[in-house]
Coordinates of C-alpha atoms in Angstrom, one line a residue:
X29 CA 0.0 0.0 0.0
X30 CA 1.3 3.4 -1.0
X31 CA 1.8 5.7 2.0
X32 CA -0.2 8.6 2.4
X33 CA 1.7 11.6 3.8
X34 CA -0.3 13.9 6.1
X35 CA -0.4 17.4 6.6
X36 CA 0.9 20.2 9.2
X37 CA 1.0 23.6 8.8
X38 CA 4.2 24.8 11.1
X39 CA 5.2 28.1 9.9
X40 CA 1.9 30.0 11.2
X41 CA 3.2 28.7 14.4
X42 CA 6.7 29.8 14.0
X43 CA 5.6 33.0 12.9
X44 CA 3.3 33.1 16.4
X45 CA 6.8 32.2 18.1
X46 CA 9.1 34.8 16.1
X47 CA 6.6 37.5 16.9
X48 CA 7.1 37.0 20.4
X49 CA 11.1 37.5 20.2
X50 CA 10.7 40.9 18.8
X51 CA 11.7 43.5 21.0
X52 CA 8.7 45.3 22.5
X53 CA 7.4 47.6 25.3
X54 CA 4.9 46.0 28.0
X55 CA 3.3 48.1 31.0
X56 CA 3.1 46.3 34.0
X57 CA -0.2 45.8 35.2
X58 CA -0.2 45.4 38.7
X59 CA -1.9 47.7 40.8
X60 CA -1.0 48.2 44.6
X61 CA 2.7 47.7 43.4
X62 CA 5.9 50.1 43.1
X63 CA 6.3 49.5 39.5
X64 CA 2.8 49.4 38.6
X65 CA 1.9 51.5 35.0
X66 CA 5.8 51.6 34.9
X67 CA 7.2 50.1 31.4
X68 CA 9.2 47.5 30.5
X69 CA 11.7 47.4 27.2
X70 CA 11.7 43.8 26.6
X71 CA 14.0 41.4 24.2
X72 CA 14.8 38.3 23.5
X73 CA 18.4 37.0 24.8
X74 CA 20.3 34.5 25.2
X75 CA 18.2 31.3 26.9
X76 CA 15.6 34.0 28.1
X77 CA 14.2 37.3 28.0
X78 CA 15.6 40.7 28.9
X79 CA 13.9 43.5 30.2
X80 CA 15.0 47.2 31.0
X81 CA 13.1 49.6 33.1
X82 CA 12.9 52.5 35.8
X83 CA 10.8 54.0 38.3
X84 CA 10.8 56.5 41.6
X85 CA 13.3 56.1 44.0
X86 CA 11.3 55.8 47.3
X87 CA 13.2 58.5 50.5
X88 CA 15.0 56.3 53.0
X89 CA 17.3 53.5 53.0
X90 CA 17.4 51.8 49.7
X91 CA 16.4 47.9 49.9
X92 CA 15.5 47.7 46.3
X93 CA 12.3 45.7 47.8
X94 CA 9.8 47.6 45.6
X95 CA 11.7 46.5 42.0
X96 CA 10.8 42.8 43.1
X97 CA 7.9 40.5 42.9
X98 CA 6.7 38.1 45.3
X99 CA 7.7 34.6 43.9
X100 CA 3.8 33.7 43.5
X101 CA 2.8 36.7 42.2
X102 CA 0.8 37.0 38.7
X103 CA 2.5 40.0 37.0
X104 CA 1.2 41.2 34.0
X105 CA 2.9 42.6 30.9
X106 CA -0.1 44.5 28.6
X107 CA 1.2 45.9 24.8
X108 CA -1.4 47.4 22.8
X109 CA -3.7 43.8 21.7
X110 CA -1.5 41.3 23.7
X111 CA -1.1 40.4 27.1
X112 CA 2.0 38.2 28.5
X113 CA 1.5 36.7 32.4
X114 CA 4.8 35.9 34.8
X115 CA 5.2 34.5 37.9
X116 CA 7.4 37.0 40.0
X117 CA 9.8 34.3 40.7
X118 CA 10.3 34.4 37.1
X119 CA 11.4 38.0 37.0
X120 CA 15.0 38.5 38.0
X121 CA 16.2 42.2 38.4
X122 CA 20.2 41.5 38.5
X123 CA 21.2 45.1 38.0
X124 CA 20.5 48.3 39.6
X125 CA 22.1 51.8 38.5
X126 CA 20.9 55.4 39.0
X127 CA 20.1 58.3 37.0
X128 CA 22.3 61.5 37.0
X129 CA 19.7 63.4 38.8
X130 CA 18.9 60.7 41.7
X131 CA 15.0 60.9 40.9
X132 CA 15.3 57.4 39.2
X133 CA 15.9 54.0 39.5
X134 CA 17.6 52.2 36.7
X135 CA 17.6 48.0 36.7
X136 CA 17.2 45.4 34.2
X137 CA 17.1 41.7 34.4
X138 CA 15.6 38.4 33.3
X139 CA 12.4 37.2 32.6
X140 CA 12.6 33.1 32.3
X141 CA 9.2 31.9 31.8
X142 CA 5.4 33.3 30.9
X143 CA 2.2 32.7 28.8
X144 CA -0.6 34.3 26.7
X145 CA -3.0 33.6 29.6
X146 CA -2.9 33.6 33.6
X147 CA -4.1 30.3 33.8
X148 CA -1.7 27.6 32.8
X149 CA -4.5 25.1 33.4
X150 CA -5.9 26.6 29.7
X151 CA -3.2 24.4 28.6
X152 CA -4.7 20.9 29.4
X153 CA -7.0 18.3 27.5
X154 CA -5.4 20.5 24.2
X155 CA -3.1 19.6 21.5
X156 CA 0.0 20.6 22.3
X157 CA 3.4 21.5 20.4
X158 CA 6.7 22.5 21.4
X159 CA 9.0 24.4 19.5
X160 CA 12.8 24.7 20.3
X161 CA 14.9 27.2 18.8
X162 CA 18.4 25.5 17.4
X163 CA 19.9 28.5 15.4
X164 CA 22.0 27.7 12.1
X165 CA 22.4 24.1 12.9
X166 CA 20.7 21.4 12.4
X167 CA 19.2 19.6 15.8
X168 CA 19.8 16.0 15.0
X169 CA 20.3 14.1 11.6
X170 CA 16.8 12.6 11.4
X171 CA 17.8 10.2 8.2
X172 CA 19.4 7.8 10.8
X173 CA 16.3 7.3 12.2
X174 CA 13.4 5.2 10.6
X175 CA 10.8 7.5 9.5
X176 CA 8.3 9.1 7.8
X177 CA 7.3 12.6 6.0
X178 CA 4.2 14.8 6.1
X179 CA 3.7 17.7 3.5
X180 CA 3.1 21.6 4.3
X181 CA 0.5 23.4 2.6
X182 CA 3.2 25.1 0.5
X183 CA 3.9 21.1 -0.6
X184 CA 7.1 21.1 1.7
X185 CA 8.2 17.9 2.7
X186 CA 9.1 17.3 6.1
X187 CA 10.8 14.0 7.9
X188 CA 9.5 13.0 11.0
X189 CA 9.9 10.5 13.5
X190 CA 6.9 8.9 15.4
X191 CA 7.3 7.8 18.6
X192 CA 4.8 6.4 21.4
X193 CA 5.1 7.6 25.1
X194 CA 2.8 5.4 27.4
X195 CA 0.3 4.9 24.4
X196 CA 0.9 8.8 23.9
X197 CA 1.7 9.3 20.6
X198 CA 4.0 11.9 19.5
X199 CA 5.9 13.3 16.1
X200 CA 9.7 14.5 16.3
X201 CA 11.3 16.7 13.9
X202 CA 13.3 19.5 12.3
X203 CA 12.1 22.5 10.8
X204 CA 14.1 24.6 8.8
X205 CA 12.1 28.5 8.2
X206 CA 14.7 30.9 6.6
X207 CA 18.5 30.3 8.2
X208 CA 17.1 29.2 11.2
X209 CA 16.5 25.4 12.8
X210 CA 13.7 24.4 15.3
X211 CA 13.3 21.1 17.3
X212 CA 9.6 20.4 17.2
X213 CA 7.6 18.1 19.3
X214 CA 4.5 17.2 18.2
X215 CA 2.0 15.6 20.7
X216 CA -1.1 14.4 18.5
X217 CA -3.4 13.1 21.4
X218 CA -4.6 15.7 23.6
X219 CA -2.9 16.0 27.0
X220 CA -2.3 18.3 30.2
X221 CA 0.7 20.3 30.3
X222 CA 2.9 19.3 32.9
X223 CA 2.4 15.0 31.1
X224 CA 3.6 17.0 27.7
X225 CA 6.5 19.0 29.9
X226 CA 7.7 15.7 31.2
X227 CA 7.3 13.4 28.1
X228 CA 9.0 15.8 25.5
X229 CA 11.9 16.2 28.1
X230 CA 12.1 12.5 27.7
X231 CA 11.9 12.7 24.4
X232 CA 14.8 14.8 23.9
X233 CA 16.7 11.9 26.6
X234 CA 16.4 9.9 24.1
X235 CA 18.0 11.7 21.4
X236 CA 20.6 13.1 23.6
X237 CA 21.6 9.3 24.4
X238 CA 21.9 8.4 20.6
X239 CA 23.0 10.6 19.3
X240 CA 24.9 12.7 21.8
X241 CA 23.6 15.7 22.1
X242 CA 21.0 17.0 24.8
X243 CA 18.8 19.6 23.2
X244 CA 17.1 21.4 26.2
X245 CA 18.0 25.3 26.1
X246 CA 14.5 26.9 25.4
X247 CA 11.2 26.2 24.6
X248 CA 8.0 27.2 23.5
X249 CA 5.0 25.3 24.1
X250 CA 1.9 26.5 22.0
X251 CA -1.5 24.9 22.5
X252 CA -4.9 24.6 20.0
X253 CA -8.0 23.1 20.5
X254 CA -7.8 21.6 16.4
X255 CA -5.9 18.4 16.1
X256 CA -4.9 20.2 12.8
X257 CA -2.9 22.3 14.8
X258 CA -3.0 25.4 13.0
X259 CA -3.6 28.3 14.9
X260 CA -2.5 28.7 18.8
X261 CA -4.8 29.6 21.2
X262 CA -2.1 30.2 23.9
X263 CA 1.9 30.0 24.1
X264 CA 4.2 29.7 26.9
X265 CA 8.2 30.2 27.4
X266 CA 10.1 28.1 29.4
X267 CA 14.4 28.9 30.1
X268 CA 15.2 25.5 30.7
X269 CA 18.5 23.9 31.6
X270 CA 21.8 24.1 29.4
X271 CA 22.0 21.5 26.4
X272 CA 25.0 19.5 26.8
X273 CA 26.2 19.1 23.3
X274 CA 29.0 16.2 23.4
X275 CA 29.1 14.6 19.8
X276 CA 29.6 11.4 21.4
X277 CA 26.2 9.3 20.5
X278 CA 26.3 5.5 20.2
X279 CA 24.7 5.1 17.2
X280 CA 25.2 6.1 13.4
X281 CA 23.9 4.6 9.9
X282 CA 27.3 6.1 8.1
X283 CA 30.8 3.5 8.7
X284 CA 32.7 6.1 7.2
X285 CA 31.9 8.8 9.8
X286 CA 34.0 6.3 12.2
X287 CA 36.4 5.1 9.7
X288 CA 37.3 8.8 7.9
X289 CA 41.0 7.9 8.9
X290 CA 41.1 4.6 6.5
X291 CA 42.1 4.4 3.3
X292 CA 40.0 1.1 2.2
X293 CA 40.8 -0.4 -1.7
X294 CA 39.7 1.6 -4.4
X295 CA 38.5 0.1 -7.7
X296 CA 40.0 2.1 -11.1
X297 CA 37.4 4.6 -10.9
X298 CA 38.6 5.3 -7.6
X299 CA 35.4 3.7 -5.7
X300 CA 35.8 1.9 -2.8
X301 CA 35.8 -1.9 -3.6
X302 CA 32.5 -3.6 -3.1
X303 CA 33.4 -6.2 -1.0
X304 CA 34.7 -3.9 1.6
X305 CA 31.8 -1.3 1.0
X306 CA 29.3 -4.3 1.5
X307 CA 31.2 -5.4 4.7
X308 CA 31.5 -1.7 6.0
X309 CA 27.3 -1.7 5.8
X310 CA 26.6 -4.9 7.2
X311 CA 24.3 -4.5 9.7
X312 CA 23.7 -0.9 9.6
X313 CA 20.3 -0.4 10.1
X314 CA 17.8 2.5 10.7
X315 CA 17.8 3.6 14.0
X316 CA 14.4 1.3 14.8
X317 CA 10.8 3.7 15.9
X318 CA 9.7 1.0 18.4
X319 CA 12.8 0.9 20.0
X320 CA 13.3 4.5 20.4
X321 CA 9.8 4.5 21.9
X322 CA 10.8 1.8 23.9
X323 CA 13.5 3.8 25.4
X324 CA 11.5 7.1 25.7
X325 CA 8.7 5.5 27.6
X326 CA 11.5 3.6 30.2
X327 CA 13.2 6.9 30.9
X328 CA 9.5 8.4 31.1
X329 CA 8.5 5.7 33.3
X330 CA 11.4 4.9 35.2
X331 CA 12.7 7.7 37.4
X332 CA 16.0 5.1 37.6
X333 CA 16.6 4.7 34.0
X334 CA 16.2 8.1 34.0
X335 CA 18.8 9.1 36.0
X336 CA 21.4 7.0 34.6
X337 CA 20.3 8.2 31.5
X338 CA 21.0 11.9 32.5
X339 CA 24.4 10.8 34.0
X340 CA 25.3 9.2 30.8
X341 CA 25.4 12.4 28.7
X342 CA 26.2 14.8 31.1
X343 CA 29.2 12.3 31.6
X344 CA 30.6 12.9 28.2
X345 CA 31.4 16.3 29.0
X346 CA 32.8 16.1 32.4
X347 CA 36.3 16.0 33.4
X348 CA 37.6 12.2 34.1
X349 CA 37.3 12.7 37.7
X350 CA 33.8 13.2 37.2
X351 CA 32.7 11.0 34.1
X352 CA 34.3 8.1 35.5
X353 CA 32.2 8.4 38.3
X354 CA 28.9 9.2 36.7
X355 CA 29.2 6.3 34.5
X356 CA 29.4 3.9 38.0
X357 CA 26.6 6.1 39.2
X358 CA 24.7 5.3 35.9
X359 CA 25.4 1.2 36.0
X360 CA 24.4 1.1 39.6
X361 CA 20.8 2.7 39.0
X362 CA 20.5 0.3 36.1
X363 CA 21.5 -2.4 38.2
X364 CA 18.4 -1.2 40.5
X365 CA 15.9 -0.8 37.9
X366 CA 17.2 -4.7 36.7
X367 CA 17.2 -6.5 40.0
X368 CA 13.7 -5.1 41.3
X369 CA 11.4 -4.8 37.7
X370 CA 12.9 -7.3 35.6
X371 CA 14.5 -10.1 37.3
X372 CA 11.7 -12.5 38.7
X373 CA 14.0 -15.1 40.4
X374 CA 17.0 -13.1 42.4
X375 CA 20.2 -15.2 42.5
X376 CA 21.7 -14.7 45.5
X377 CA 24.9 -12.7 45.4
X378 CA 25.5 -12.8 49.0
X379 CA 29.1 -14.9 50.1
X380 CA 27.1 -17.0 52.3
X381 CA 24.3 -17.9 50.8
X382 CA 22.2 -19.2 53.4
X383 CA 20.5 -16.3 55.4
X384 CA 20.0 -18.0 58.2
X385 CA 23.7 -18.5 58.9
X386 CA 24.5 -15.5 57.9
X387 CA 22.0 -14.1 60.5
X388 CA 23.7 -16.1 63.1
X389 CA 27.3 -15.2 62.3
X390 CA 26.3 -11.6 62.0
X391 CA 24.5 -11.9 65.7
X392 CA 27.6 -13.4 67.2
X393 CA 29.7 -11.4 66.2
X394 CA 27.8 -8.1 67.2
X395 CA 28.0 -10.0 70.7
X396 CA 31.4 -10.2 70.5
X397 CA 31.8 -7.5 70.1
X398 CA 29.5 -5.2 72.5
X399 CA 30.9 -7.5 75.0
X400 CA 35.3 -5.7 73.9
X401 CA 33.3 -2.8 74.7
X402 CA 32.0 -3.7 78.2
X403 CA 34.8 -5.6 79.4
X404 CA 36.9 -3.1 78.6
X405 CA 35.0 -0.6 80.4
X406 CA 35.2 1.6 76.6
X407 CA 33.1 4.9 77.1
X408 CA 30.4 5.5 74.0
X409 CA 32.9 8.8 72.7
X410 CA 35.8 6.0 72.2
X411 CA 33.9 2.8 71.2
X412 CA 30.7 4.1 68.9
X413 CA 29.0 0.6 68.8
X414 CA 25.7 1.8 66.7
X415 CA 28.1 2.8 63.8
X416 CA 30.4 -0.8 64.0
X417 CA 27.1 -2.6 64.6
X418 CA 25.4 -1.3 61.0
X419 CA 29.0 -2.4 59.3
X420 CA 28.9 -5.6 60.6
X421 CA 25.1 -5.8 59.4
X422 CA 26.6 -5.6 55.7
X423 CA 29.1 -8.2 56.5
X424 CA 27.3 -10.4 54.3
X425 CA 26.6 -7.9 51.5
X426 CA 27.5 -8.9 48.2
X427 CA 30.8 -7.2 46.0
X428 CA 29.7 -4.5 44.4
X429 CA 31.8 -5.0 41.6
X430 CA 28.9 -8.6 41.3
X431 CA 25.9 -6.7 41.9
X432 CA 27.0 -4.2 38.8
X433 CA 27.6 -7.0 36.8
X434 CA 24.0 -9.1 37.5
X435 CA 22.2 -6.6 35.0
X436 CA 24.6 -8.0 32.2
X437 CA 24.2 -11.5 33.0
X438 CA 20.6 -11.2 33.3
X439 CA 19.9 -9.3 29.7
X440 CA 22.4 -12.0 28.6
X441 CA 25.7 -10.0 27.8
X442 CA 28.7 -11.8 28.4
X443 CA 31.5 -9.8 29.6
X444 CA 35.4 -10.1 28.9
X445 CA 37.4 -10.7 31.4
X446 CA 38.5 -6.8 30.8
X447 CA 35.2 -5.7 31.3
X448 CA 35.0 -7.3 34.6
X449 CA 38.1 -5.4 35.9
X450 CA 36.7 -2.6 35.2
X451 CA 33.8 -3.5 37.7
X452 CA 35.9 -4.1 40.3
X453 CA 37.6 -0.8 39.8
X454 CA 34.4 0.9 40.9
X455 CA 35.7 2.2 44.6
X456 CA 39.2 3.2 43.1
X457 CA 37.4 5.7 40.8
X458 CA 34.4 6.3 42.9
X459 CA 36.1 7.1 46.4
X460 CA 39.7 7.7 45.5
X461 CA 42.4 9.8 43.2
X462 CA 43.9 8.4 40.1
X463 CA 45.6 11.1 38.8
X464 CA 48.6 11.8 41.0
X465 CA 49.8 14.9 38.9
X466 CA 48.6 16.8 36.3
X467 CA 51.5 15.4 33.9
X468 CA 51.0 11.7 34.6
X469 CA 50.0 10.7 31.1
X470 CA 50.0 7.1 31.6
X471 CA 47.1 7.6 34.6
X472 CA 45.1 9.8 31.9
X473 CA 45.2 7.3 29.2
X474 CA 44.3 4.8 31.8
X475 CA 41.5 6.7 32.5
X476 CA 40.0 7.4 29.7
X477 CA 40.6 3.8 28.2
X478 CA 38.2 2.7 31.5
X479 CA 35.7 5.8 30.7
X480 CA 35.0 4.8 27.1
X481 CA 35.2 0.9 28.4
X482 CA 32.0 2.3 31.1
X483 CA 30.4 4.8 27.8
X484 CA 30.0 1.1 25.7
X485 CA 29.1 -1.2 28.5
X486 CA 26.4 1.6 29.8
X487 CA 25.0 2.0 26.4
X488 CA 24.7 -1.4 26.0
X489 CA 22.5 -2.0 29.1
X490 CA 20.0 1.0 28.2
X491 CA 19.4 -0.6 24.1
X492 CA 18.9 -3.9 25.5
X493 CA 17.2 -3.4 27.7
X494 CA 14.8 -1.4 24.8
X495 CA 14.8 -4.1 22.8
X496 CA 17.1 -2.9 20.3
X497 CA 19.5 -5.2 17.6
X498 CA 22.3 -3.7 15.4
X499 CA 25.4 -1.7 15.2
X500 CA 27.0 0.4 17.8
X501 CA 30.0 2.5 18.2
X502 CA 33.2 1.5 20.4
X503 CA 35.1 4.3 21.4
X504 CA 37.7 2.6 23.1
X505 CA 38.5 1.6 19.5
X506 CA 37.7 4.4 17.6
X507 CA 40.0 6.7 20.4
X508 CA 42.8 4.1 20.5
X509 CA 45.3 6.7 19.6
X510 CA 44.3 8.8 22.5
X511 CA 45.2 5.7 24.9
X512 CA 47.6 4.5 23.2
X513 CA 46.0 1.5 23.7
X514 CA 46.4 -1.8 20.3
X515 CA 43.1 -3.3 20.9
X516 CA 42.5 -5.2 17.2
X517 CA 38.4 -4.4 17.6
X518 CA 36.2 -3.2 15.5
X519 CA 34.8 0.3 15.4
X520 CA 31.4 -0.3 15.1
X521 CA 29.9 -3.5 17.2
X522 CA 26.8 -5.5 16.9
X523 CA 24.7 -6.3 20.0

């Protein structure tokens, strides 16, 4: 059957958003307030809004009290026809000057987040989009993705991805409107805003774990009552935290992006030789649409996955001392999400394996041990037996370096003997110093050999465990030259 594209209309939207980013005066409208009638110059800046104004300078001491808003204050900002509403907590006044004549107060600051109506509960049981500036660059390269295209009524075609949030169903893409990029999210069942908040942000997880890079600067959320999603009823801004753009995704449908550096055999019109071209491609496949739902909805659903998730990327751009650490973090609250939602039959990891001896050994030798204290006549200051007692009570705890490595063996990934190690390493990198100086090269490559080790074995776990078959990439290969490190592996693995 011949697939039928369907139709959005995004650039009325855009247009809705780009009107709101040009500079403009507002009056604040909020009487019984210092600064009420006074105006503010506002413009769009960097991750939020700007805003210039002035007003009386009260006699007395000078708090700066009356520039402020109460956090849960409803401030409004009225232009001639439009009408923009801010919590004061979202109102930041960050500098404070005076004019020549001292009659005048002169401060600007931030505004981070507002909307076309006072109510954000207008939002709900709507459809909802959100739009997320990118500038000159493309968000994500959406070809690497299975997926589909709709048409605009100016018979544009557009890619986009459809994904499936806890039977939500939503449509990812890029929109390109002059020179400028935007991230769009799409939810096409209706929803209430704080469910669409959550699921885009896991949304963009899950593009930040492929493909590296965590889009999450900015946003604007528009909302229509038309599943044709034409026309906005309301819009809302939304200063969110910093993207973290590392480059370092697992996953890519083009060899030669990981194998720029090799000169393969070349036929006599200079065309790479089919045999190696075919083996280069083997296995490359689509990034899969159920699997990146998958993903979405565990990150979405699981505040666990989530958080190793977020570990994972912010990771990549962290100094050693911290990534190597994150990535533990990150295997640990996989290992949780593993041992209590997916494993139905929990082998014992304990060294003794039968609880009630361990129980007993554990009991004697807390007996033991009050009994030092006693007969030694020990005061509480010198001798703090509630601390020693709760160590003892883990005497029978299992390695941690085994408990990492259960989620493996339980998704059925085999580990080298390498990989293991690396396990073990856990409190060396978690609790101590491994660089001695600066200089100490050899500790550095060390390092980062066991960081982009944790990057594959982490990334492994999360597509696994969302169901996903194919091609990843090995950094530990692909940065050999950085380690210094002969490994003989291929660039791109299959799991």
């Amino acid at each position: 059957m011949t697939y039928q594209p369907i139709e959005k209309n995004i650039e009325t939207s855009l247009d809705k958003v780009l009107e709101l980013m040009n500079p403009a005066n507002f009056e604040v409208k909020l009487p019984g307030h210092h600064l009420h009638e006074r105006i503010f110059e506002v413009t769009k800046g960097d991750r939020q809004y700007e805003f210039n104004s002035s007003s009386k300078i009260l006699k007395g001491v000078q708090t700066d009290n009356e520039i402020q808003f109460d956090g849960k204050t409803i401030v409004e900002l009225k232009k001639p026809k439009f009408r923009l509403f801010s919590q004061g907590k979202h109102i930041l006044v960050n500098r404070i000057s005076y004019n020549e004549e001292w009659t005048e107060k002169i401060f600007s600051g931030s505004i981070s987040s507002f909307s076309t109506t006072k109510h954000f509960n207008e939002f709900d049981g709507n459809f909802l989009r959100m739009i997320i500036p990118c500038g000159e660059k493309e968000p994500f390269n959406i070809h690497q993705f299975q997926r589909r295209y709709f048409i605009t009524p100016n018979k544009k075609s557009t890619f986009f991805l459809t994904i499936t949030i806890s039977s939500t169903d939503f449509h990812l893409f890029n929109y390109k409107l002059g020179g400028e990029y935007y991230l769009i999210i799409d939810c096409i069942n209706k929803l209430k805003l704080q469910e669409f908040q959550k699921k885009c942000f896991n949304v963009l997880l899950s593009l930040g774990f492929i493909n590296g890079n965590l889009i999450h600067d900015e946003c604007y959320i528009l909302a229509y009552d038309k599943a044709s999603m034409i026309a906005p009823m309301n819009i809302s801004y939304n200063s969110m935290r910093v993207s973290v753009q590392s480059n370092q995704g697992v996953f890519t449908t083009n060899p030669f992006s990981v194998n720029s550096d090799i000169d393969f055999p070349r036929d006599e019109k200079g065309i790479i030789k089919k045999e190696y071209n075919d083996k280069l491609y083997k296995d490359i496949i689509d990034f899969p649409e159920d699997v990146f739902s998958n993903m979405t909805t565990l990150f979405y659903e699981q505040e666990k996955m989530q958080r190793a998730a977020l570990l994972y990327i912010q990771g990549h751009v962290s100094s050693l001392e911290m990534r190597i650490p994150n990535y533990y973090v990150a295997i640990e609250a996989i290992t949780g999400y593993v041992s209590s939602q997916l494993t139905l039959e929990k082998k014992s990891l304990n060294p003794i394996k039968d609880k009630k001896l361990a129980t007993e050994l554990i009991n004697q030798i807390k007996e033991i041990t009050k009994k030092l204290k006693e007969d030694n006549g020990v005061s509480d200051e010198n001798f703090q037996l509630e601390i020693i007692e709760k160590n003892i009570a883990k005497l029978n705890a299992p390695p941690n370096a085994d408990k990492l490595s259960e989620s493996f063996t339980f998704l059925g990934i085999e580990l080298t003997s390498e990989q293991k190690n690396i396990l073990k390493e856990r409190n060396r990198f978690l609790h101590g110093s491994f660089l001695k100086t600066i200089d100490d090269d050899k500790a550095f490559r060390e390092a980062l050999h066991c960081s982009l080790r944790l990057h594959f074995m982490i990334a492994i776990l999360i597509l696994k465990i969302a169901g996903f078959s194919g091609k990843i990439i090995n950094y530990a290969e692909l940065w050999s030259h950085m380690t210094e490190r002969t490994l003989n592996e291929e660039r791109l693995v299959k799991i």
